[in-house]
Short mmCIF file of C-alpha atoms in Angstrom, two decimals:
data_model
loop_
_atom_site.label_atom_id
_atom_site.label_comp_id
_atom_site.label_asym_id
_atom_site.label_seq_id
_atom_site.Cartn_x
_atom_site.Cartn_y
_atom_site.Cartn_z
CA MET A 1 177.59 123.83 91.71
CA ALA A 2 175.48 121.21 90.01
CA TRP A 3 174.43 121.71 86.40
CA THR A 4 170.84 122.88 85.79
CA ARG A 5 168.40 120.99 83.56
CA ASP A 6 169.19 123.38 80.70
CA GLU A 7 172.94 122.91 81.20
CA MET A 8 172.52 119.13 81.18
CA ALA A 9 170.51 119.38 77.95
CA ALA A 10 173.18 121.67 76.46
CA ARG A 11 175.84 119.07 77.29
CA ALA A 12 173.72 116.37 75.66
CA ALA A 13 173.36 118.62 72.57
CA LYS A 14 177.15 118.41 72.12
CA GLU A 15 176.59 114.76 71.10
CA LEU A 16 174.67 115.87 67.99
CA ARG A 17 176.43 115.68 64.61
CA ASP A 18 175.52 117.17 61.26
CA GLY A 19 173.16 114.86 59.36
CA TYR A 20 172.13 112.79 62.37
CA TYR A 21 168.68 111.28 62.78
CA VAL A 22 167.92 111.53 66.51
CA ASN A 23 165.25 110.35 68.93
CA LEU A 24 164.73 112.45 72.07
CA GLY A 25 162.96 111.10 75.16
CA ILE A 26 160.57 112.92 77.48
CA GLY A 27 161.84 115.43 80.08
CA ILE A 28 165.32 116.97 79.91
CA PRO A 29 166.09 115.23 76.56
CA THR A 30 163.20 117.16 74.97
CA LEU A 31 165.04 120.41 75.75
CA VAL A 32 167.85 119.30 73.41
CA ALA A 33 165.53 120.07 70.46
CA ASN A 34 165.99 123.79 71.20
CA MET A 35 169.79 123.52 71.37
CA ILE A 36 170.70 122.26 67.89
CA PRO A 37 173.70 124.39 66.83
CA ASP A 38 173.15 126.88 64.01
CA GLY A 39 174.15 125.47 60.64
CA MET A 40 173.78 121.86 61.79
CA THR A 41 171.08 119.70 60.21
CA VAL A 42 169.56 117.25 62.70
CA THR A 43 166.34 115.38 61.94
CA LEU A 44 164.20 114.49 64.94
CA GLN A 45 162.28 111.22 64.92
CA SER A 46 159.12 110.68 66.93
CA GLU A 47 158.53 106.97 67.45
CA ASN A 48 154.76 107.22 66.95
CA GLY A 49 155.53 107.61 63.24
CA MET A 50 157.21 110.83 62.12
CA LEU A 51 160.59 112.01 60.86
CA GLY A 52 161.25 115.73 60.78
CA MET A 53 159.46 117.05 63.87
CA GLY A 54 158.70 120.75 63.82
CA PRO A 55 158.07 123.12 66.76
CA PHE A 56 154.86 123.38 68.79
CA PRO A 57 151.98 124.92 66.77
CA TYR A 58 150.74 128.45 67.28
CA GLU A 59 147.79 128.63 69.64
CA GLY A 60 144.61 127.62 67.82
CA GLU A 61 146.49 125.78 65.07
CA GLN A 62 146.95 122.48 66.95
CA ASP A 63 145.94 119.35 65.02
CA ALA A 64 144.75 116.27 66.93
CA ASP A 65 146.20 114.06 64.18
CA LEU A 66 149.70 115.48 64.71
CA ILE A 67 151.35 114.64 68.03
CA ASN A 68 154.74 113.49 69.25
CA ALA A 69 155.48 110.42 71.37
CA GLY A 70 154.85 112.50 74.51
CA LYS A 71 151.28 113.11 73.19
CA GLN A 72 152.08 116.82 72.70
CA THR A 73 150.78 118.71 69.67
CA ILE A 74 153.56 119.55 67.21
CA THR A 75 153.96 120.72 63.60
CA GLU A 76 155.44 119.30 60.40
CA LEU A 77 158.31 120.65 58.31
CA PRO A 78 158.69 120.67 54.50
CA GLN A 79 160.87 117.52 54.73
CA THR A 80 158.58 115.65 57.16
CA SER A 81 157.51 112.06 56.49
CA TYR A 82 154.89 109.95 58.27
CA PHE A 83 154.90 106.17 58.62
CA SER A 84 153.50 103.30 60.68
CA SER A 85 154.74 102.24 64.12
CA ALA A 86 156.24 99.10 62.50
CA ASP A 87 158.30 101.21 60.08
CA SER A 88 159.21 103.56 62.93
CA PHE A 89 160.66 100.77 65.05
CA GLY A 90 162.27 99.28 61.97
CA MET A 91 164.28 102.52 61.84
CA ILE A 92 165.07 102.25 65.53
CA ARG A 93 165.76 98.51 65.80
CA GLY A 94 167.57 98.45 62.47
CA GLY A 95 170.17 100.96 63.65
CA HIS A 96 169.13 103.74 61.24
CA ILE A 97 168.62 106.31 64.01
CA GLN A 98 172.12 107.40 65.06
CA LEU A 99 171.49 108.80 68.52
CA SER A 100 168.97 108.29 71.33
CA ILE A 101 168.93 110.67 74.30
CA LEU A 102 166.67 109.55 77.15
CA GLY A 103 166.08 109.82 80.87
CA GLY A 104 166.90 107.20 83.49
CA MET A 105 166.13 106.01 87.01
CA GLN A 106 169.38 104.05 87.41
CA VAL A 107 172.47 103.36 85.28
CA SER A 108 175.14 100.79 86.12
CA GLU A 109 178.88 100.97 85.48
CA LYS A 110 178.35 98.20 82.89
CA GLY A 111 175.93 100.37 80.92
CA ASP A 112 172.72 98.73 82.12
CA LEU A 113 169.73 101.08 82.21
CA ALA A 114 166.61 100.97 84.42
CA ASN A 115 163.92 103.53 83.62
CA TRP A 116 160.53 101.86 83.33
CA MET A 117 159.27 100.29 86.54
CA VAL A 118 159.51 100.34 90.31
CA PRO A 119 158.31 97.06 91.89
CA GLY A 120 155.20 97.54 94.04
CA LYS A 121 154.23 100.76 92.30
CA MET A 122 151.88 101.10 89.35
CA ILE A 123 153.68 100.18 86.16
CA LYS A 124 152.84 102.44 83.26
CA GLY A 125 154.87 100.49 80.74
CA MET A 126 158.13 100.83 78.86
CA GLY A 127 156.69 102.43 75.72
CA GLY A 128 159.46 102.52 73.15
CA ALA A 129 162.41 102.76 75.55
CA MET A 130 163.48 99.09 75.35
CA ASP A 131 163.50 99.20 71.54
CA LEU A 132 165.45 102.46 71.47
CA VAL A 133 168.24 101.28 73.77
CA ALA A 134 168.43 97.90 72.03
CA GLY A 135 168.57 99.29 68.50
CA VAL A 136 170.18 102.74 68.46
CA PRO A 137 174.00 102.59 68.11
CA ARG A 138 174.69 105.47 70.52
CA VAL A 139 172.60 105.89 73.68
CA VAL A 140 172.98 108.91 75.97
CA VAL A 141 171.22 108.97 79.35
CA VAL A 142 170.54 112.28 81.10
CA MET A 143 169.46 112.05 84.77
CA ASP A 144 170.04 113.46 88.25
CA HIS A 145 173.09 111.96 89.94
CA ARG A 146 171.26 111.13 93.17
CA GLU A 147 167.79 110.23 94.43
CA LYS A 148 165.99 112.91 96.41
CA GLY A 149 167.10 110.97 99.52
CA GLY A 150 170.74 111.19 98.41
CA ASP A 151 171.29 107.63 97.13
CA SER A 152 173.46 107.32 94.04
CA LYS A 153 171.57 106.56 90.80
CA PHE A 154 174.83 105.60 89.07
CA LYS A 155 175.37 102.15 90.55
CA LYS A 156 177.56 99.07 90.46
CA ALA A 157 174.43 97.17 89.40
CA CYS A 158 170.88 98.43 88.91
CA SER A 159 168.48 97.34 91.67
CA LEU A 160 165.41 98.19 89.56
CA PRO A 161 164.19 96.01 86.65
CA LEU A 162 166.23 96.71 83.53
CA THR A 163 165.21 98.49 80.36
CA GLY A 164 168.33 97.20 78.64
CA LYS A 165 171.53 95.34 79.53
CA GLY A 166 174.80 96.91 78.41
CA VAL A 167 173.15 99.67 76.39
CA VAL A 168 174.38 103.07 77.69
CA ASP A 169 177.36 104.82 76.03
CA LEU A 170 177.32 108.16 77.83
CA LEU A 171 175.83 109.26 81.16
CA ILE A 172 175.22 112.95 81.82
CA THR A 173 174.19 113.82 85.39
CA ASP A 174 173.87 117.14 87.18
CA LEU A 175 177.34 116.54 88.66
CA ALA A 176 179.41 114.88 85.94
CA VAL A 177 179.77 113.12 82.59
CA PHE A 178 180.85 109.46 82.27
CA GLU A 179 181.74 107.45 79.20
CA ILE A 180 180.67 103.83 79.59
CA ASP A 181 181.94 100.81 77.67
CA ARG A 182 178.81 98.76 77.03
CA ARG A 183 180.97 95.65 76.40
CA GLY A 184 182.03 95.65 80.05
CA GLY A 185 185.15 97.82 80.02
CA GLY A 186 183.83 100.05 82.81
CA ALA A 187 183.08 103.75 83.25
CA VAL A 188 185.35 106.76 82.80
CA LEU A 189 184.75 110.19 84.34
CA THR A 190 185.41 112.80 81.64
CA GLU A 191 183.79 116.02 82.95
CA MET A 192 182.62 117.49 86.24
CA ALA A 193 180.22 120.37 86.88
CA PRO A 194 182.00 123.54 88.00
CA GLY A 195 182.86 123.53 91.70
CA VAL A 196 182.34 119.77 92.15
CA THR A 197 185.43 118.05 93.56
CA LEU A 198 186.51 114.50 92.82
CA ASP A 199 186.10 113.61 96.51
CA GLU A 200 182.55 114.93 96.53
CA LEU A 201 181.77 112.99 93.35
CA ARG A 202 183.15 109.74 94.76
CA GLN A 203 181.03 110.29 97.89
CA ALA A 204 177.93 110.76 95.73
CA THR A 205 178.60 107.79 93.42
CA GLU A 206 178.16 104.07 94.06
CA ALA A 207 179.61 103.00 90.69
CA ASP A 208 183.33 102.48 90.18
CA PHE A 209 184.92 104.73 87.58
CA ARG A 210 188.32 105.69 86.24
CA VAL A 211 189.24 109.35 85.86
CA ALA A 212 190.29 110.90 82.57
CA LEU A 213 189.12 114.50 82.86
CA GLN A 214 189.21 116.48 79.64
CA GLY A 215 190.41 120.04 79.20
CA MET B 1 126.47 100.41 47.59
CA SER B 2 129.63 98.42 48.25
CA ARG B 3 129.07 95.18 50.14
CA LYS B 4 131.68 96.37 52.67
CA ILE B 5 129.90 99.54 53.75
CA TYR B 6 127.71 99.51 56.87
CA PRO B 7 125.38 102.36 57.84
CA ASP B 8 126.90 102.87 61.31
CA ALA B 9 129.38 101.43 63.80
CA ALA B 10 126.77 99.38 65.69
CA SER B 11 125.64 97.53 62.55
CA ALA B 12 129.29 97.03 61.50
CA LEU B 13 129.86 95.10 64.75
CA ALA B 14 126.49 93.32 64.82
CA GLY B 15 126.71 89.53 64.91
CA ILE B 16 130.50 89.27 65.12
CA THR B 17 131.27 90.09 68.75
CA PHE B 18 131.38 87.36 71.41
CA ASP B 19 132.53 86.89 75.00
CA GLY B 20 136.21 86.02 75.37
CA MET B 21 137.24 87.36 71.97
CA THR B 22 140.47 89.13 71.15
CA VAL B 23 140.15 92.69 69.83
CA MET B 24 142.91 94.85 68.37
CA SER B 25 142.40 98.59 68.25
CA GLY B 26 144.55 101.20 66.47
CA GLY B 27 145.83 104.49 67.82
CA PHE B 28 148.66 106.05 69.78
CA GLY B 29 147.26 107.58 72.95
CA LEU B 30 144.01 109.09 71.66
CA CYS B 31 145.49 109.93 68.24
CA GLY B 32 144.01 107.82 65.44
CA ILE B 33 141.63 105.75 67.59
CA PRO B 34 138.40 104.33 66.12
CA GLU B 35 136.09 106.41 68.31
CA ASN B 36 132.78 105.21 66.87
CA LEU B 37 133.73 101.52 66.81
CA ILE B 38 134.94 101.65 70.43
CA VAL B 39 131.54 102.98 71.53
CA ALA B 40 129.86 100.21 69.49
CA LEU B 41 132.12 97.62 71.14
CA ARG B 42 131.05 98.91 74.55
CA ASP B 43 127.40 98.81 73.53
CA SER B 44 127.80 95.24 72.20
CA GLY B 45 128.29 94.13 75.82
CA ALA B 46 130.85 91.47 74.84
CA LYS B 47 132.80 90.49 77.97
CA ASN B 48 136.12 88.92 79.02
CA LEU B 49 137.84 90.65 76.14
CA THR B 50 141.55 90.50 75.44
CA VAL B 51 142.43 93.93 74.06
CA ILE B 52 145.62 94.52 72.07
CA GLY B 53 146.80 98.04 71.30
CA ASN B 54 149.54 100.49 72.20
CA ASN B 55 147.37 101.97 75.00
CA VAL B 56 143.97 101.33 76.59
CA GLY B 57 142.60 104.85 76.24
CA CYS B 58 142.95 107.34 79.08
CA ASP B 59 140.49 108.61 81.69
CA HIS B 60 137.03 108.99 80.05
CA HIS B 61 138.32 108.53 76.50
CA GLY B 62 138.85 105.77 73.94
CA MET B 63 139.13 102.15 75.10
CA TRP B 64 138.65 103.42 78.67
CA LEU B 65 134.90 103.32 77.89
CA VAL B 66 135.06 99.53 77.37
CA LEU B 67 137.30 99.12 80.40
CA ALA B 68 134.95 101.15 82.62
CA ASN B 69 132.08 98.93 81.44
CA ASN B 70 133.87 95.87 82.92
CA GLN B 71 134.38 94.16 79.57
CA ILE B 72 138.16 93.69 79.58
CA LYS B 73 139.98 90.69 81.11
CA LYS B 74 143.45 91.10 79.64
CA VAL B 75 145.46 93.82 77.94
CA LEU B 76 148.54 93.72 75.72
CA ALA B 77 150.02 97.24 75.52
CA SER B 78 153.26 99.20 75.76
CA TYR B 79 152.01 102.09 77.91
CA VAL B 80 148.93 102.42 80.13
CA GLY B 81 149.43 105.72 82.01
CA GLU B 82 146.74 108.34 82.70
CA ASN B 83 144.13 105.62 83.28
CA LYS B 84 142.96 105.37 86.91
CA ILE B 85 140.47 102.54 86.48
CA LEU B 86 143.04 100.37 84.73
CA GLU B 87 145.52 101.15 87.51
CA GLN B 88 143.05 100.07 90.21
CA ARG B 89 142.03 96.86 88.44
CA TYR B 90 145.60 95.93 87.62
CA MET B 91 146.80 96.47 91.19
CA SER B 92 143.81 94.46 92.53
CA GLY B 93 144.47 91.62 90.06
CA GLU B 94 141.15 91.96 88.23
CA ILE B 95 142.87 92.72 84.94
CA GLU B 96 146.01 91.12 83.55
CA ILE B 97 148.41 93.37 81.63
CA GLU B 98 151.13 91.96 79.39
CA PHE B 99 153.58 94.81 78.82
CA ASN B 100 155.24 94.74 75.41
CA PRO B 101 157.99 97.05 74.19
CA GLN B 102 156.31 99.34 71.66
CA GLY B 103 158.38 98.19 68.69
CA THR B 104 157.98 94.55 69.67
CA LEU B 105 154.20 95.02 69.89
CA ALA B 106 154.10 96.69 66.46
CA GLU B 107 156.21 93.91 64.95
CA ARG B 108 154.22 91.12 66.63
CA ILE B 109 151.06 92.51 65.03
CA ARG B 110 152.79 93.01 61.67
CA ALA B 111 154.11 89.43 61.84
CA GLY B 112 150.70 88.01 62.79
CA GLY B 113 149.08 89.73 59.83
CA ALA B 114 151.85 88.57 57.49
CA GLY B 115 151.66 84.89 58.47
CA ILE B 116 154.91 84.89 60.45
CA PRO B 117 154.49 82.88 63.70
CA ALA B 118 157.58 84.24 65.46
CA PHE B 119 160.73 86.33 65.04
CA TYR B 120 163.86 87.30 67.00
CA THR B 121 164.58 90.78 68.33
CA ARG B 122 167.36 92.26 70.44
CA THR B 123 164.74 94.37 72.27
CA GLY B 124 164.22 93.27 75.86
CA TYR B 125 167.14 90.86 76.08
CA GLY B 126 168.32 90.63 79.71
CA THR B 127 165.07 92.20 81.02
CA LYS B 128 161.76 90.93 82.47
CA VAL B 129 160.35 90.98 78.94
CA ALA B 130 162.61 88.05 77.96
CA GLU B 131 161.74 85.88 80.98
CA GLY B 132 160.43 82.47 79.89
CA LYS B 133 161.14 83.17 76.22
CA GLU B 134 163.57 81.40 73.93
CA THR B 135 166.83 83.33 73.38
CA ARG B 136 169.66 82.71 70.95
CA GLN B 137 172.68 84.41 69.45
CA PHE B 138 173.01 85.72 65.91
CA PRO B 139 176.14 87.19 64.30
CA ASN B 140 176.59 90.88 63.51
CA PRO B 141 178.22 91.92 60.22
CA ASP B 142 181.56 92.24 62.06
CA GLY B 143 181.38 88.66 63.31
CA THR B 144 180.56 89.49 66.95
CA LEU B 145 177.50 87.82 68.44
CA ASP B 146 174.45 89.42 70.03
CA TRP B 147 171.62 87.86 71.98
CA TYR B 148 168.06 87.95 70.68
CA VAL B 149 164.65 87.11 72.16
CA MET B 150 161.97 85.14 70.31
CA GLU B 151 158.64 86.96 70.10
CA THR B 152 155.46 85.52 68.60
CA GLY B 153 153.07 87.00 66.04
CA LEU B 154 149.66 88.26 67.15
CA THR B 155 146.27 88.03 65.47
CA ALA B 156 142.77 89.02 66.58
CA ASP B 157 139.18 87.93 66.14
CA ILE B 158 138.30 91.52 65.30
CA SER B 159 140.53 94.46 64.39
CA LEU B 160 139.20 98.02 64.75
CA VAL B 161 141.06 100.74 62.84
CA LYS B 162 140.65 104.42 62.11
CA ALA B 163 141.68 105.95 58.78
CA TRP B 164 141.15 109.36 57.23
CA LYS B 165 139.64 108.35 53.90
CA ALA B 166 138.53 105.14 52.24
CA ASP B 167 137.10 104.28 48.87
CA THR B 168 134.16 101.91 48.67
CA GLU B 169 136.55 98.96 48.16
CA GLY B 170 138.10 99.58 51.58
CA ASN B 171 141.41 101.05 50.37
CA LEU B 172 142.57 103.27 53.23
CA VAL B 173 144.57 106.48 53.61
CA TYR B 174 145.68 107.67 57.04
CA ARG B 175 146.43 111.24 58.07
CA LYS B 176 149.69 112.42 59.73
CA THR B 177 150.61 110.65 63.00
CA ALA B 178 147.11 109.18 63.26
CA ARG B 179 148.52 106.30 61.17
CA ASN B 180 150.64 104.71 63.97
CA PHE B 181 149.45 101.14 64.77
CA ASN B 182 146.44 101.17 62.40
CA PRO B 183 148.10 99.69 59.26
CA MET B 184 149.45 96.60 61.05
CA ILE B 185 146.28 96.09 63.06
CA ALA B 186 144.27 96.19 59.83
CA THR B 187 146.25 93.17 58.57
CA ALA B 188 145.98 91.08 61.75
CA GLY B 189 142.22 90.79 62.28
CA ARG B 190 140.16 87.78 61.16
CA ILE B 191 137.57 90.50 60.53
CA THR B 192 138.88 94.05 60.18
CA ILE B 193 136.48 96.96 60.51
CA ALA B 194 137.66 100.40 59.44
CA GLU B 195 136.00 103.66 60.36
CA VAL B 196 136.89 106.71 58.31
CA GLU B 197 136.02 110.38 58.07
CA GLU B 198 135.13 110.22 54.39
CA ILE B 199 134.20 107.46 51.92
CA VAL B 200 134.88 108.25 48.27
CA GLN B 201 134.30 106.44 44.97
CA PRO B 202 136.97 104.16 43.43
CA GLY B 203 139.38 106.28 41.43
CA GLU B 204 139.15 109.24 43.76
CA LEU B 205 142.10 108.05 45.87
CA ASP B 206 145.47 107.95 44.11
CA PRO B 207 146.35 104.22 43.84
CA ASN B 208 150.01 105.18 44.42
CA GLN B 209 149.14 106.64 47.81
CA ILE B 210 147.04 103.83 49.37
CA HIS B 211 148.39 102.93 52.83
CA THR B 212 146.20 99.87 53.51
CA PRO B 213 144.93 97.92 50.47
CA GLY B 214 141.25 97.00 50.66
CA ILE B 215 141.95 93.26 50.90
CA PHE B 216 142.61 93.79 54.61
CA VAL B 217 139.29 95.55 55.27
CA GLN B 218 136.10 93.48 55.52
CA ARG B 219 133.75 96.12 56.88
CA LEU B 220 133.73 99.88 56.48
CA VAL B 221 131.80 102.62 58.21
CA LYS B 222 131.81 106.40 58.05
CA GLY B 223 132.36 107.76 61.55
CA THR B 224 130.39 110.64 63.01
CA ASN B 225 130.79 113.24 65.76
CA TYR B 226 134.56 112.97 66.08
CA VAL B 227 135.85 114.39 69.35
CA LYS B 228 139.60 113.86 68.63
CA HIS B 229 140.47 114.75 72.20
CA ILE B 230 144.05 116.01 72.56
CA GLU B 231 145.87 114.74 75.67
CA ARG B 232 148.46 117.54 75.83
CA VAL B 233 147.79 120.73 73.90
CA THR B 234 151.18 122.41 73.56
CA THR B 235 151.57 125.68 71.65
CA ARG B 236 154.07 128.49 71.17
CA PRO B 237 153.34 132.21 71.28
CA ARG B 238 152.98 134.05 67.99
CA ALA B 239 155.78 136.42 67.11
CA THR B 240 154.89 139.95 68.14
CA GLU B 241 154.12 142.31 65.29
CA GLY B 242 157.20 143.33 63.40
CA GLY B 243 159.25 140.69 65.23
CA ASN B 244 161.30 138.06 63.47
CA GLN B 245 160.15 134.44 63.53
#
């Protein structure tokens, strides 16, 4: 049985550590905000210029001057700070944000990530994704293991244009978890969703990986 | 009245727009955009514009108005979704888009305003963004080497920014996440025009809390009729009576 979106987010939440400053991408990574363990202090950064993101506002209390990078209305916390986009990406590029969790279209066994354009289709742009993967010391990608047509999204080499080369440390799919050495040491399978067999996983995966299952 | 203050957005732009000019405009999505100045830019009729900003408005809002009026030739942005006209004109080749990583765009504008012609960043190395650009290695603290891409600073003929409050000298204060690209864009314009919700007398803003010093602002106008359209209103339900929150 494949993991659900919530289960994938819960697995990603296990990467959080007390005191971390974290940037969460759009989609499944956003769900991680609701899964911060009790007693753990994690500060969420929004790259449009905010540290200390609060929850969505109550209906009627939304403020057009207070949005997150997904253009959603949010709220501030007592410890919130605001800053310019240049300061925001100084935090990101300068390695001050400890963890980035984002979505992907393709990941390679070398840790390359493609998640911003499909040739021939309308390009919306990379937003802050290229800066995040280039600057944040630990990058976790959460995505489905396969395309809707069944093709593996975890590949020997990405066929889509890259967002970053050698930038992914951990890949969480609906079928499994892989640790990736971004310096070229390859990928290691560490966890599988319940009921998934190694044979099934190899069938569903183009990338090469070693096996070192935990637990 | 301060020599910087203009009675409205149209007069603030009068005599300084021209065909083929480069315009920077602040905002992230529709948050913190200079609504009044964008309308005045459309009404100026200036054509073949190069527009630099994080986005180019979205359907029916913001810089979309200038786009829909056929005034834009080229765009530098990091994200251009939710904008059908831009999509059509990009796919048909009528408009050129230079996609910049968001942090690279912010830093290029900051550098341009600070007199820095170019800088190196790790962002985009090994991707399409680095194609045709100079690359070189620099050492990390541990002695290993990483590759970096040279990016150039950006300036504009006119910068349009939106702040919350200004004093009559053009000192600006932004509000919440409406700050975003506005402070850097204010520094990078040959002429920078700020529109604000309130203009106060010198001394009424705390000098310790000024975000953009007035030296960067040549023209100032009080905006009117703010729409502040929200792209995605997201809310949570209130706790039921007697419930814990």
